[in-house]
Amino acid sequence: MITRPFGPTGVPVPVIGQGTWGMGETRARRREEVSALRLGIELGLTHIDTAEMYADGGAERVVAEAARGQREQVFIVSKVLPSNASYAGTVRACEASLRRLGTDYLDLYLLHWWSDRHPVEETMRAMTELAARGLTRLVGVSNLDVPQMRRAQRALGSLPLASNQVLYHLRDREIEKDVLPHCERRRVAVVGYTPLARGGFMRGVVAKIAKRHGRTPRQVALNFLTRRPALFTIPKASDPEHVRENAGALDFTLSRQDLRAIDAAT
């Protein structure tokens, strides 16, 4: 799996990772979910994203089981809910996530989305403390627009804002207008979630390009969505076939003609 420097930090992170939204909700699927994440880790999809909100911590427990015995190989990301994002609440939430994940540190800790309930200055002050204590290596945000990102970075002071995790798929490319250019200028990583939403990539231009390259439409979609150096993506997959597809999504190069055709069609 190809890695890139993650924002201003220079830390090498797999361009394609694994999402966990919807995991940990039922015991019946636990083995399947753990197996899928472990397969992904074996294939180099070691960037794993989760959150305290997902299954009320259940997804973090799935990640803990999947990463057991190989923690140092995995780049683990979790998030604090805005309702918990006071200064003290952020610290407590991080400590609780660490217990569920069975680890002493996170690689990246995010504010899940913006809320006026707790000033972002409080949240970022807590993030600074967590980083100083070694409980998270990097700090970021999720679902923030450009003015909100600027405010978060001001609150962090000299600690760099490593990333912004945002919705990004072929039918929703809104971030390309403002958020992505801003992040590129500031060397902030952009991590797209739900990259395979709405299924439109399964036919039309994307499907034709996939056939020409001997690839699947999913692989072409992921390849396109990570075409710029700031871009990373975290598709969720519980099916082993889909995990393997995701892992092979960067093993080919889309031509300029391919990129223009997808750009025009989406």
PDB file of C-alpha atoms in Angstrom:
ATOM      1  CA  MET A   1       0.000   0.000   0.000  1.00  0.00           C
ATOM      2  CA  ILE A   2       1.283   3.454  -0.969  1.00  0.00           C
ATOM      3  CA  THR A   3       1.918   5.886   1.881  1.00  0.00           C
ATOM      4  CA  ARG A   4       2.199   9.669   1.870  1.00  0.00           C
ATOM      5  CA  PRO A   5       3.416  12.249   4.369  1.00  0.00           C
ATOM      6  CA  PHE A   6       0.400  13.056   6.522  1.00  0.00           C
ATOM      7  CA  GLY A   7      -0.145  16.800   6.323  1.00  0.00           C
ATOM      8  CA  PRO A   8       2.520  18.960   7.989  1.00  0.00           C
ATOM      9  CA  THR A   9       3.704  16.125  10.209  1.00  0.00           C
ATOM     10  CA  GLY A  10       5.652  14.144   7.622  1.00  0.00           C
ATOM     11  CA  VAL A  11       4.418  10.897   9.208  1.00  0.00           C
ATOM     12  CA  PRO A  12       3.963   8.281   6.442  1.00  0.00           C
ATOM     13  CA  VAL A  13       0.347   7.085   6.401  1.00  0.00           C
ATOM     14  CA  PRO A  14      -1.360   4.676   3.963  1.00  0.00           C
ATOM     15  CA  VAL A  15      -3.337   6.622   1.370  1.00  0.00           C
ATOM     16  CA  ILE A  16      -6.192   4.115   1.623  1.00  0.00           C
ATOM     17  CA  GLY A  17      -7.269   3.051   5.079  1.00  0.00           C
ATOM     18  CA  GLN A  18     -10.240   1.366   6.721  1.00  0.00           C
ATOM     19  CA  GLY A  19     -13.370   2.934   8.137  1.00  0.00           C
ATOM     20  CA  THR A  20     -15.392   1.356  10.945  1.00  0.00           C
ATOM     21  CA  TRP A  21     -18.736   3.175  10.899  1.00  0.00           C
ATOM     22  CA  GLY A  22     -21.419   0.527  11.570  1.00  0.00           C
ATOM     23  CA  MET A  23     -19.002  -1.950  13.137  1.00  0.00           C
ATOM     24  CA  GLY A  24     -19.391  -3.209  16.683  1.00  0.00           C
ATOM     25  CA  GLU A  25     -23.161  -2.962  16.684  1.00  0.00           C
ATOM     26  CA  THR A  26     -23.945  -6.681  16.977  1.00  0.00           C
ATOM     27  CA  ARG A  27     -22.063  -9.650  18.410  1.00  0.00           C
ATOM     28  CA  ALA A  28     -23.134 -11.759  15.437  1.00  0.00           C
ATOM     29  CA  ARG A  29     -20.896  -9.782  13.080  1.00  0.00           C
ATOM     30  CA  ARG A  30     -17.947  -9.301  15.440  1.00  0.00           C
ATOM     31  CA  ARG A  31     -15.810 -12.108  14.048  1.00  0.00           C
ATOM     32  CA  GLU A  32     -16.460 -11.009  10.458  1.00  0.00           C
ATOM     33  CA  GLU A  33     -15.566  -7.400  11.239  1.00  0.00           C
ATOM     34  CA  VAL A  34     -12.371  -8.265  13.100  1.00  0.00           C
ATOM     35  CA  SER A  35     -11.357 -10.626  10.303  1.00  0.00           C
ATOM     36  CA  ALA A  36     -11.906  -7.937   7.668  1.00  0.00           C
ATOM     37  CA  LEU A  37      -9.824  -5.388   9.552  1.00  0.00           C
ATOM     38  CA  ARG A  38      -7.043  -7.926  10.113  1.00  0.00           C
ATOM     39  CA  LEU A  39      -7.010  -8.801   6.419  1.00  0.00           C
ATOM     40  CA  GLY A  40      -6.777  -5.106   5.617  1.00  0.00           C
ATOM     41  CA  ILE A  41      -3.830  -4.716   7.992  1.00  0.00           C
ATOM     42  CA  GLU A  42      -2.087  -7.662   6.306  1.00  0.00           C
ATOM     43  CA  LEU A  43      -2.621  -5.958   2.927  1.00  0.00           C
ATOM     44  CA  GLY A  44      -1.218  -2.639   4.138  1.00  0.00           C
ATOM     45  CA  LEU A  45      -4.475  -0.843   4.992  1.00  0.00           C
ATOM     46  CA  THR A  46      -3.058   0.049   8.401  1.00  0.00           C
ATOM     47  CA  HIS A  47      -4.766   3.467   8.671  1.00  0.00           C
ATOM     48  CA  ILE A  48      -7.866   2.594  10.735  1.00  0.00           C
ATOM     49  CA  ASP A  49     -10.494   5.179  11.595  1.00  0.00           C
ATOM     50  CA  THR A  50     -13.009   4.874  14.419  1.00  0.00           C
ATOM     51  CA  ALA A  51     -14.855   7.056  16.958  1.00  0.00           C
ATOM     52  CA  GLU A  52     -16.418   6.937  20.393  1.00  0.00           C
ATOM     53  CA  MET A  53     -19.788   7.499  18.710  1.00  0.00           C
ATOM     54  CA  TYR A  54     -19.632   4.370  16.545  1.00  0.00           C
ATOM     55  CA  ALA A  55     -21.771   1.745  18.273  1.00  0.00           C
ATOM     56  CA  ASP A  56     -21.237   3.676  21.527  1.00  0.00           C
ATOM     57  CA  GLY A  57     -17.597   2.569  21.633  1.00  0.00           C
ATOM     58  CA  GLY A  58     -18.265  -0.859  20.134  1.00  0.00           C
ATOM     59  CA  ALA A  59     -16.292  -0.104  16.973  1.00  0.00           C
ATOM     60  CA  GLU A  60     -13.264   0.858  19.050  1.00  0.00           C
ATOM     61  CA  ARG A  61     -13.437  -2.545  20.749  1.00  0.00           C
ATOM     62  CA  VAL A  62     -13.488  -4.243  17.337  1.00  0.00           C
ATOM     63  CA  VAL A  63     -10.406  -2.259  16.328  1.00  0.00           C
ATOM     64  CA  ALA A  64      -8.694  -3.266  19.571  1.00  0.00           C
ATOM     65  CA  GLU A  65      -9.209  -6.934  18.787  1.00  0.00           C
ATOM     66  CA  ALA A  66      -8.101  -6.560  15.177  1.00  0.00           C
ATOM     67  CA  ALA A  67      -4.922  -4.665  16.102  1.00  0.00           C
ATOM     68  CA  ARG A  68      -3.962  -6.903  19.015  1.00  0.00           C
ATOM     69  CA  GLY A  69      -0.315  -7.914  18.802  1.00  0.00           C
ATOM     70  CA  GLN A  70       0.482  -5.456  16.014  1.00  0.00           C
ATOM     71  CA  ARG A  71      -0.267  -2.051  17.521  1.00  0.00           C
ATOM     72  CA  GLU A  72       2.879  -0.365  16.250  1.00  0.00           C
ATOM     73  CA  GLN A  73       2.033  -1.272  12.657  1.00  0.00           C
ATOM     74  CA  VAL A  74      -1.372   0.434  12.822  1.00  0.00           C
ATOM     75  CA  PHE A  75      -2.225   4.146  12.549  1.00  0.00           C
ATOM     76  CA  ILE A  76      -5.296   4.404  14.791  1.00  0.00           C
ATOM     77  CA  VAL A  77      -7.629   7.409  14.619  1.00  0.00           C
ATOM     78  CA  SER A  78     -10.528   8.171  16.943  1.00  0.00           C
ATOM     79  CA  LYS A  79     -12.828  11.133  17.571  1.00  0.00           C
ATOM     80  CA  VAL A  80     -14.465  13.008  20.413  1.00  0.00           C
ATOM     81  CA  LEU A  81     -18.154  13.856  20.163  1.00  0.00           C
ATOM     82  CA  PRO A  82     -18.911  17.602  20.215  1.00  0.00           C
ATOM     83  CA  SER A  83     -21.196  17.030  23.211  1.00  0.00           C
ATOM     84  CA  ASN A  84     -18.145  15.760  25.129  1.00  0.00           C
ATOM     85  CA  ALA A  85     -15.727  18.336  23.749  1.00  0.00           C
ATOM     86  CA  SER A  86     -15.263  20.632  26.727  1.00  0.00           C
ATOM     87  CA  TYR A  87     -11.699  20.830  28.021  1.00  0.00           C
ATOM     88  CA  ALA A  88     -12.208  18.202  30.721  1.00  0.00           C
ATOM     89  CA  GLY A  89     -14.658  16.212  28.592  1.00  0.00           C
ATOM     90  CA  THR A  90     -12.194  15.876  25.728  1.00  0.00           C
ATOM     91  CA  VAL A  91      -9.519  14.538  28.049  1.00  0.00           C
ATOM     92  CA  ARG A  92     -11.975  12.052  29.610  1.00  0.00           C
ATOM     93  CA  ALA A  93     -13.254  10.963  26.190  1.00  0.00           C
ATOM     94  CA  CYS A  94      -9.741  10.316  24.916  1.00  0.00           C
ATOM     95  CA  GLU A  95      -8.829   8.303  27.999  1.00  0.00           C
ATOM     96  CA  ALA A  96     -12.011   6.236  27.607  1.00  0.00           C
ATOM     97  CA  SER A  97     -11.266   5.600  23.924  1.00  0.00           C
ATOM     98  CA  LEU A  98      -7.763   4.448  24.821  1.00  0.00           C
ATOM     99  CA  ARG A  99      -9.187   1.948  27.325  1.00  0.00           C
ATOM    100  CA  ARG A 100     -11.610   0.539  24.746  1.00  0.00           C
ATOM    101  CA  LEU A 101      -8.864   0.392  22.108  1.00  0.00           C
ATOM    102  CA  GLY A 102      -6.468  -1.305  24.506  1.00  0.00           C
ATOM    103  CA  THR A 103      -3.637   1.088  23.720  1.00  0.00           C
ATOM    104  CA  ASP A 104      -1.604   3.758  25.467  1.00  0.00           C
ATOM    105  CA  TYR A 105      -1.839   6.287  22.648  1.00  0.00           C
ATOM    106  CA  LEU A 106      -3.732   7.304  19.538  1.00  0.00           C
ATOM    107  CA  ASP A 107      -1.952   8.219  16.333  1.00  0.00           C
ATOM    108  CA  LEU A 108      -4.553  10.906  15.596  1.00  0.00           C
ATOM    109  CA  TYR A 109      -7.408  12.358  17.651  1.00  0.00           C
ATOM    110  CA  LEU A 110     -10.158  14.412  16.040  1.00  0.00           C
ATOM    111  CA  LEU A 111     -13.031  16.685  16.986  1.00  0.00           C
ATOM    112  CA  HIS A 112     -15.875  14.851  15.231  1.00  0.00           C
ATOM    113  CA  TRP A 113     -17.736  17.930  14.041  1.00  0.00           C
ATOM    114  CA  TRP A 114     -18.242  21.575  14.928  1.00  0.00           C
ATOM    115  CA  SER A 115     -20.662  22.582  17.656  1.00  0.00           C
ATOM    116  CA  ASP A 116     -21.278  25.795  19.552  1.00  0.00           C
ATOM    117  CA  ARG A 117     -21.951  23.838  22.727  1.00  0.00           C
ATOM    118  CA  HIS A 118     -18.278  23.964  23.723  1.00  0.00           C
ATOM    119  CA  PRO A 119     -15.904  26.595  22.315  1.00  0.00           C
ATOM    120  CA  VAL A 120     -13.349  25.042  19.994  1.00  0.00           C
ATOM    121  CA  GLU A 121     -10.664  26.810  22.010  1.00  0.00           C
ATOM    122  CA  GLU A 122     -11.494  24.522  24.956  1.00  0.00           C
ATOM    123  CA  THR A 123     -11.356  21.441  22.785  1.00  0.00           C
ATOM    124  CA  MET A 124      -8.042  22.397  21.204  1.00  0.00           C
ATOM    125  CA  ARG A 125      -6.535  23.270  24.602  1.00  0.00           C
ATOM    126  CA  ALA A 126      -7.397  19.737  25.683  1.00  0.00           C
ATOM    127  CA  MET A 127      -5.945  18.347  22.452  1.00  0.00           C
ATOM    128  CA  THR A 128      -2.710  20.209  23.175  1.00  0.00           C
ATOM    129  CA  GLU A 129      -2.545  18.629  26.628  1.00  0.00           C
ATOM    130  CA  LEU A 130      -3.265  15.166  25.240  1.00  0.00           C
ATOM    131  CA  ALA A 131      -0.449  15.558  22.732  1.00  0.00           C
ATOM    132  CA  ALA A 132       1.917  16.815  25.448  1.00  0.00           C
ATOM    133  CA  ARG A 133       1.065  13.784  27.594  1.00  0.00           C
ATOM    134  CA  GLY A 134       1.723  11.421  24.697  1.00  0.00           C
ATOM    135  CA  LEU A 135      -1.882  10.214  24.574  1.00  0.00           C
ATOM    136  CA  THR A 136      -2.161  11.232  20.936  1.00  0.00           C
ATOM    137  CA  ARG A 137       0.633  11.757  18.429  1.00  0.00           C
ATOM    138  CA  LEU A 138      -1.358  14.082  16.158  1.00  0.00           C
ATOM    139  CA  VAL A 139      -4.415  16.326  16.397  1.00  0.00           C
ATOM    140  CA  GLY A 140      -7.071  17.037  13.777  1.00  0.00           C
ATOM    141  CA  VAL A 141     -10.692  17.855  13.072  1.00  0.00           C
ATOM    142  CA  SER A 142     -13.591  16.481  11.071  1.00  0.00           C
ATOM    143  CA  ASN A 143     -16.366  18.149   9.067  1.00  0.00           C
ATOM    144  CA  LEU A 144     -15.031  21.689   9.584  1.00  0.00           C
ATOM    145  CA  ASP A 145     -15.197  24.447   6.995  1.00  0.00           C
ATOM    146  CA  VAL A 146     -12.315  26.827   6.309  1.00  0.00           C
ATOM    147  CA  PRO A 147     -13.183  29.533   8.909  1.00  0.00           C
ATOM    148  CA  GLN A 148     -13.689  26.831  11.535  1.00  0.00           C
ATOM    149  CA  MET A 149     -10.353  25.248  10.648  1.00  0.00           C
ATOM    150  CA  ARG A 150      -8.609  28.608  10.983  1.00  0.00           C
ATOM    151  CA  ARG A 151     -10.120  29.094  14.423  1.00  0.00           C
ATOM    152  CA  ALA A 152      -9.070  25.607  15.499  1.00  0.00           C
ATOM    153  CA  GLN A 153      -5.503  26.178  14.297  1.00  0.00           C
ATOM    154  CA  ARG A 154      -5.272  29.508  16.116  1.00  0.00           C
ATOM    155  CA  ALA A 155      -6.360  27.758  19.293  1.00  0.00           C
ATOM    156  CA  LEU A 156      -3.671  25.075  18.827  1.00  0.00           C
ATOM    157  CA  GLY A 157      -0.896  27.658  18.604  1.00  0.00           C
ATOM    158  CA  SER A 158       2.335  25.997  17.484  1.00  0.00           C
ATOM    159  CA  LEU A 159       0.831  22.494  17.418  1.00  0.00           C
ATOM    160  CA  PRO A 160      -0.042  21.781  13.766  1.00  0.00           C
ATOM    161  CA  LEU A 161      -3.532  20.816  12.700  1.00  0.00           C
ATOM    162  CA  ALA A 162      -2.721  17.529  11.009  1.00  0.00           C
ATOM    163  CA  SER A 163      -5.929  16.793   9.126  1.00  0.00           C
ATOM    164  CA  ASN A 164      -9.553  17.454   8.342  1.00  0.00           C
ATOM    165  CA  GLN A 165     -11.756  14.405   7.783  1.00  0.00           C
ATOM    166  CA  VAL A 166     -14.629  15.186   5.426  1.00  0.00           C
ATOM    167  CA  LEU A 167     -17.332  13.634   3.268  1.00  0.00           C
ATOM    168  CA  TYR A 168     -15.877  13.021  -0.194  1.00  0.00           C
ATOM    169  CA  HIS A 169     -17.181  10.777  -2.937  1.00  0.00           C
ATOM    170  CA  LEU A 170     -17.851  11.047  -6.661  1.00  0.00           C
ATOM    171  CA  ARG A 171     -21.327  12.499  -6.141  1.00  0.00           C
ATOM    172  CA  ASP A 172     -20.243  14.981  -3.476  1.00  0.00           C
ATOM    173  CA  ARG A 173     -17.081  16.904  -4.324  1.00  0.00           C
ATOM    174  CA  GLU A 174     -17.997  20.095  -2.484  1.00  0.00           C
ATOM    175  CA  ILE A 175     -14.693  20.132  -0.597  1.00  0.00           C
ATOM    176  CA  GLU A 176     -12.841  20.840  -3.849  1.00  0.00           C
ATOM    177  CA  LYS A 177     -14.144  24.417  -3.823  1.00  0.00           C
ATOM    178  CA  ASP A 178     -12.684  25.682  -0.552  1.00  0.00           C
ATOM    179  CA  VAL A 179     -11.630  23.051   1.983  1.00  0.00           C
ATOM    180  CA  LEU A 180      -9.239  21.078  -0.221  1.00  0.00           C
ATOM    181  CA  PRO A 181      -7.410  24.153  -1.651  1.00  0.00           C
ATOM    182  CA  HIS A 182      -7.082  25.603   1.851  1.00  0.00           C
ATOM    183  CA  CYS A 183      -5.682  22.337   3.200  1.00  0.00           C
ATOM    184  CA  GLU A 184      -3.259  22.055   0.307  1.00  0.00           C
ATOM    185  CA  ARG A 185      -1.950  25.556   0.970  1.00  0.00           C
ATOM    186  CA  ARG A 186      -1.550  24.820   4.695  1.00  0.00           C
ATOM    187  CA  ARG A 187      -0.254  21.262   4.185  1.00  0.00           C
ATOM    188  CA  VAL A 188      -3.176  19.759   6.087  1.00  0.00           C
ATOM    189  CA  ALA A 189      -4.137  16.180   5.174  1.00  0.00           C
ATOM    190  CA  VAL A 190      -7.659  15.692   3.809  1.00  0.00           C
ATOM    191  CA  VAL A 191      -9.187  12.324   4.695  1.00  0.00           C
ATOM    192  CA  GLY A 192     -12.327  11.501   2.726  1.00  0.00           C
ATOM    193  CA  TYR A 193     -14.952   9.343   4.386  1.00  0.00           C
ATOM    194  CA  THR A 194     -17.782   7.374   2.708  1.00  0.00           C
ATOM    195  CA  PRO A 195     -15.866   7.409  -0.609  1.00  0.00           C
ATOM    196  CA  LEU A 196     -18.024   4.738  -2.215  1.00  0.00           C
ATOM    197  CA  ALA A 197     -21.407   6.271  -1.401  1.00  0.00           C
ATOM    198  CA  ARG A 198     -24.388   6.373  -3.711  1.00  0.00           C
ATOM    199  CA  GLY A 199     -23.043   3.758  -6.114  1.00  0.00           C
ATOM    200  CA  GLY A 200     -23.087   5.908  -9.251  1.00  0.00           C
ATOM    201  CA  PHE A 201     -19.505   4.873  -9.962  1.00  0.00           C
ATOM    202  CA  MET A 202     -20.661   1.321 -10.802  1.00  0.00           C
ATOM    203  CA  ARG A 203     -21.747   2.289 -14.302  1.00  0.00           C
ATOM    204  CA  GLY A 204     -21.082   4.880 -16.981  1.00  0.00           C
ATOM    205  CA  VAL A 205     -17.683   6.534 -17.403  1.00  0.00           C
ATOM    206  CA  VAL A 206     -16.098   5.025 -14.287  1.00  0.00           C
ATOM    207  CA  ALA A 207     -17.162   1.513 -15.249  1.00  0.00           C
ATOM    208  CA  LYS A 208     -15.794   1.955 -18.781  1.00  0.00           C
ATOM    209  CA  ILE A 209     -12.444   3.181 -17.471  1.00  0.00           C
ATOM    210  CA  ALA A 210     -12.337   0.284 -15.016  1.00  0.00           C
ATOM    211  CA  LYS A 211     -12.896  -2.227 -17.829  1.00  0.00           C
ATOM    212  CA  ARG A 212     -10.138  -0.651 -19.919  1.00  0.00           C
ATOM    213  CA  HIS A 213      -7.659  -0.936 -17.029  1.00  0.00           C
ATOM    214  CA  GLY A 214      -8.790  -4.423 -16.011  1.00  0.00           C
ATOM    215  CA  ARG A 215      -9.893  -3.039 -12.642  1.00  0.00           C
ATOM    216  CA  THR A 216     -13.171  -2.655 -10.761  1.00  0.00           C
ATOM    217  CA  PRO A 217     -15.262   0.531 -10.621  1.00  0.00           C
ATOM    218  CA  ARG A 218     -14.604   0.704  -6.853  1.00  0.00           C
ATOM    219  CA  GLN A 219     -10.869   0.764  -7.505  1.00  0.00           C
ATOM    220  CA  VAL A 220     -11.173   3.497 -10.120  1.00  0.00           C
ATOM    221  CA  ALA A 221     -13.311   5.593  -7.765  1.00  0.00           C
ATOM    222  CA  LEU A 222     -10.795   5.269  -4.912  1.00  0.00           C
ATOM    223  CA  ASN A 223      -7.905   5.986  -7.238  1.00  0.00           C
ATOM    224  CA  PHE A 224      -9.569   9.177  -8.467  1.00  0.00           C
ATOM    225  CA  LEU A 225     -10.479  10.325  -4.948  1.00  0.00           C
ATOM    226  CA  THR A 226      -6.828  10.099  -3.883  1.00  0.00           C
ATOM    227  CA  ARG A 227      -5.338  11.646  -7.027  1.00  0.00           C
ATOM    228  CA  ARG A 228      -3.878  14.688  -5.240  1.00  0.00           C
ATOM    229  CA  PRO A 229      -1.046  14.531  -2.658  1.00  0.00           C
ATOM    230  CA  ALA A 230      -3.178  15.902   0.202  1.00  0.00           C
ATOM    231  CA  LEU A 231      -5.877  13.256  -0.222  1.00  0.00           C
ATOM    232  CA  PHE A 232      -6.410  10.079   1.815  1.00  0.00           C
ATOM    233  CA  THR A 233      -9.530   7.921   2.048  1.00  0.00           C
ATOM    234  CA  ILE A 234     -11.054   5.423   4.505  1.00  0.00           C
ATOM    235  CA  PRO A 235     -13.584   3.087   2.847  1.00  0.00           C
ATOM    236  CA  LYS A 236     -15.349   0.642   5.131  1.00  0.00           C
ATOM    237  CA  ALA A 237     -15.401  -3.007   4.087  1.00  0.00           C
ATOM    238  CA  SER A 238     -16.553  -6.107   5.945  1.00  0.00           C
ATOM    239  CA  ASP A 239     -16.444  -8.341   2.857  1.00  0.00           C
ATOM    240  CA  PRO A 240     -12.950  -9.821   2.246  1.00  0.00           C
ATOM    241  CA  GLU A 241     -13.371  -9.320  -1.503  1.00  0.00           C
ATOM    242  CA  HIS A 242     -14.012  -5.613  -0.980  1.00  0.00           C
ATOM    243  CA  VAL A 243     -11.024  -5.338   1.369  1.00  0.00           C
ATOM    244  CA  ARG A 244      -8.804  -6.807  -1.353  1.00  0.00           C
ATOM    245  CA  GLU A 245     -10.324  -4.472  -3.931  1.00  0.00           C
ATOM    246  CA  ASN A 246      -9.576  -1.471  -1.747  1.00  0.00           C
ATOM    247  CA  ALA A 247      -6.004  -2.623  -1.187  1.00  0.00           C
ATOM    248  CA  GLY A 248      -5.427  -2.850  -4.945  1.00  0.00           C
ATOM    249  CA  ALA A 249      -6.937   0.516  -5.818  1.00  0.00           C
ATOM    250  CA  LEU A 250      -3.601   2.286  -6.264  1.00  0.00           C
ATOM    251  CA  ASP A 251      -1.779  -0.415  -8.220  1.00  0.00           C
ATOM    252  CA  PHE A 252      -2.431   1.396 -11.496  1.00  0.00           C
ATOM    253  CA  THR A 253      -2.365   4.950 -12.803  1.00  0.00           C
ATOM    254  CA  LEU A 254      -5.294   6.854 -14.260  1.00  0.00           C
ATOM    255  CA  SER A 255      -4.306   8.809 -17.360  1.00  0.00           C
ATOM    256  CA  ARG A 256      -4.972  12.517 -17.726  1.00  0.00           C
ATOM    257  CA  GLN A 257      -7.713  11.583 -20.160  1.00  0.00           C
ATOM    258  CA  ASP A 258      -9.261   9.268 -17.552  1.00  0.00           C
ATOM    259  CA  LEU A 259      -9.135  12.008 -14.907  1.00  0.00           C
ATOM    260  CA  ARG A 260     -10.734  14.548 -17.229  1.00  0.00           C
ATOM    261  CA  ALA A 261     -13.492  12.104 -18.188  1.00  0.00           C
ATOM    262  CA  ILE A 262     -14.355  11.323 -14.554  1.00  0.00           C
ATOM    263  CA  ASP A 263     -14.114  14.998 -13.646  1.00  0.00           C
ATOM    264  CA  ALA A 264     -16.589  15.901 -16.384  1.00  0.00           C
ATOM    265  CA  ALA A 265     -19.002  13.119 -15.499  1.00  0.00           C
ATOM    266  CA  THR A 266     -19.236  13.678 -11.726  1.00  0.00           C
TER     267      THR A 266
END
